[in-house]
């Protein structure tokens, strides 16, 4: 059956998921079968595992880590007020429906993908 919405490969749109009853593949659970490291900006180490809040969990930990050089993350580099202003400006830009049926905002030049 040909899709009228532009669904391709592993990507599906909400319309097709509802219409066919096919749920999107659970990539996070499949990925967790592999080894992953999460970077902590507080200590400049990447810690084994999938926990995104690694900076709260790795102190005095016995899990393995690797040192990462060449990365600098400046946390809280804008104030809360500046953040809210940026969010308002970004949200005020037009939203358009994508080929997959989801809503998006386009930034920059528009390119045709063949």
GROMACS .gro file of C-alpha atoms in nm:
model
  114
    1UNK     CA    1   0.000   0.000   0.000
    2UNK     CA    2   0.149   0.335  -0.103
    3UNK     CA    3   0.177   0.599   0.166
    4UNK     CA    4   0.026   0.938   0.076
    5UNK     CA    5   0.205   1.125   0.353
    6UNK     CA    6   0.575   1.084   0.277
    7UNK     CA    7   0.660   0.818   0.537
    8UNK     CA    8   0.989   0.658   0.440
    9UNK     CA    9   1.215   0.392   0.584
   10UNK     CA   10   1.203   0.374   0.963
   11UNK     CA   11   1.017   0.703   1.006
   12UNK     CA   12   0.639   0.708   1.034
   13UNK     CA   13   0.391   0.987   1.086
   14UNK     CA   14   0.118   1.014   1.348
   15UNK     CA   15  -0.155   0.976   1.084
   16UNK     CA   16  -0.019   0.643   0.958
   17UNK     CA   17   0.047   0.513   1.308
   18UNK     CA   18  -0.317   0.580   1.399
   19UNK     CA   19  -0.459   0.456   1.069
   20UNK     CA   20  -0.261   0.131   1.054
   21UNK     CA   21  -0.219   0.066   1.426
   22UNK     CA   22   0.157   0.032   1.372
   23UNK     CA   23   0.356   0.177   1.658
   24UNK     CA   24   0.696   0.333   1.600
   25UNK     CA   25   0.992   0.113   1.686
   26UNK     CA   26   1.131   0.156   2.036
   27UNK     CA   27   1.487   0.256   1.953
   28UNK     CA   28   1.586   0.353   2.310
   29UNK     CA   29   1.524  -0.002   2.437
   30UNK     CA   30   1.720  -0.149   2.144
   31UNK     CA   31   2.005   0.098   2.190
   32UNK     CA   32   2.034   0.008   2.557
   33UNK     CA   33   2.159  -0.334   2.450
   34UNK     CA   34   2.483  -0.153   2.358
   35UNK     CA   35   2.741   0.021   2.577
   36UNK     CA   36   2.686   0.394   2.612
   37UNK     CA   37   2.868   0.675   2.787
   38UNK     CA   38   2.708   0.997   2.915
   39UNK     CA   39   2.923   1.311   2.937
   40UNK     CA   40   2.934   1.506   3.264
   41UNK     CA   41   3.027   1.873   3.228
   42UNK     CA   42   3.108   1.900   3.598
   43UNK     CA   43   3.406   1.660   3.591
   44UNK     CA   44   3.486   1.631   3.216
   45UNK     CA   45   3.441   1.252   3.221
   46UNK     CA   46   3.201   1.031   3.028
   47UNK     CA   47   3.041   0.770   3.253
   48UNK     CA   48   2.917   0.431   3.137
   49UNK     CA   49   2.541   0.398   3.128
   50UNK     CA   50   2.227   0.566   2.999
   51UNK     CA   51   2.144   0.799   3.291
   52UNK     CA   52   2.118   1.155   3.158
   53UNK     CA   53   2.154   1.311   3.504
   54UNK     CA   54   2.495   1.151   3.539
   55UNK     CA   55   2.640   1.447   3.732
   56UNK     CA   56   2.410   1.359   4.022
   57UNK     CA   57   2.482   0.988   4.024
   58UNK     CA   58   2.850   0.924   3.959
   59UNK     CA   59   3.023   1.070   4.263
   60UNK     CA   60   3.232   0.800   4.431
   61UNK     CA   61   3.097   0.557   4.176
   62UNK     CA   62   3.257   0.231   4.076
   63UNK     CA   63   3.121   0.245   3.720
   64UNK     CA   64   3.377   0.292   3.445
   65UNK     CA   65   3.451   0.630   3.294
   66UNK     CA   66   3.669   0.786   3.026
   67UNK     CA   67   3.817   1.135   3.026
   68UNK     CA   68   3.700   1.359   2.742
   69UNK     CA   69   3.930   1.640   2.627
   70UNK     CA   70   3.841   1.928   2.396
   71UNK     CA   71   3.486   1.993   2.520
   72UNK     CA   72   3.383   2.304   2.712
   73UNK     CA   73   3.025   2.356   2.826
   74UNK     CA   74   2.928   2.688   2.984
   75UNK     CA   75   2.614   2.624   3.185
   76UNK     CA   76   2.361   2.903   3.250
   77UNK     CA   77   2.528   3.135   2.997
   78UNK     CA   78   2.206   3.333   2.960
   79UNK     CA   79   1.974   3.455   3.232
   80UNK     CA   80   1.623   3.315   3.289
   81UNK     CA   81   1.481   3.642   3.151
   82UNK     CA   82   1.691   3.611   2.832
   83UNK     CA   83   1.582   3.248   2.797
   84UNK     CA   84   1.213   3.343   2.820
   85UNK     CA   85   1.257   3.620   2.561
   86UNK     CA   86   1.429   3.379   2.320
   87UNK     CA   87   1.155   3.120   2.369
   88UNK     CA   88   0.884   3.380   2.295
   89UNK     CA   89   1.062   3.494   1.978
   90UNK     CA   90   1.116   3.139   1.854
   91UNK     CA   91   0.756   3.038   1.929
   92UNK     CA   92   0.627   3.344   1.744
   93UNK     CA   93   0.784   3.216   1.419
   94UNK     CA   94   0.551   3.023   1.186
   95UNK     CA   95   0.488   2.653   1.238
   96UNK     CA   96   0.431   2.438   0.927
   97UNK     CA   97   0.321   2.080   0.878
   98UNK     CA   98   0.602   1.852   0.762
   99UNK     CA   99   0.575   1.567   0.513
  100UNK     CA  100   0.542   1.326   0.804
  101UNK     CA  101   0.240   1.510   0.945
  102UNK     CA  102   0.426   1.659   1.241
  103UNK     CA  103   0.460   2.032   1.299
  104UNK     CA  104   0.798   2.204   1.260
  105UNK     CA  105   0.966   2.540   1.225
  106UNK     CA  106   1.200   2.602   0.934
  107UNK     CA  107   1.522   2.797   0.985
  108UNK     CA  108   1.759   2.906   0.712
  109UNK     CA  109   1.742   2.851   0.339
  110UNK     CA  110   1.501   2.595   0.205
  111UNK     CA  111   1.666   2.311   0.013
  112UNK     CA  112   1.506   2.044  -0.200
  113UNK     CA  113   1.611   1.694  -0.101
  114UNK     CA  114   1.604   1.442  -0.382
   0.00000   0.00000   0.00000
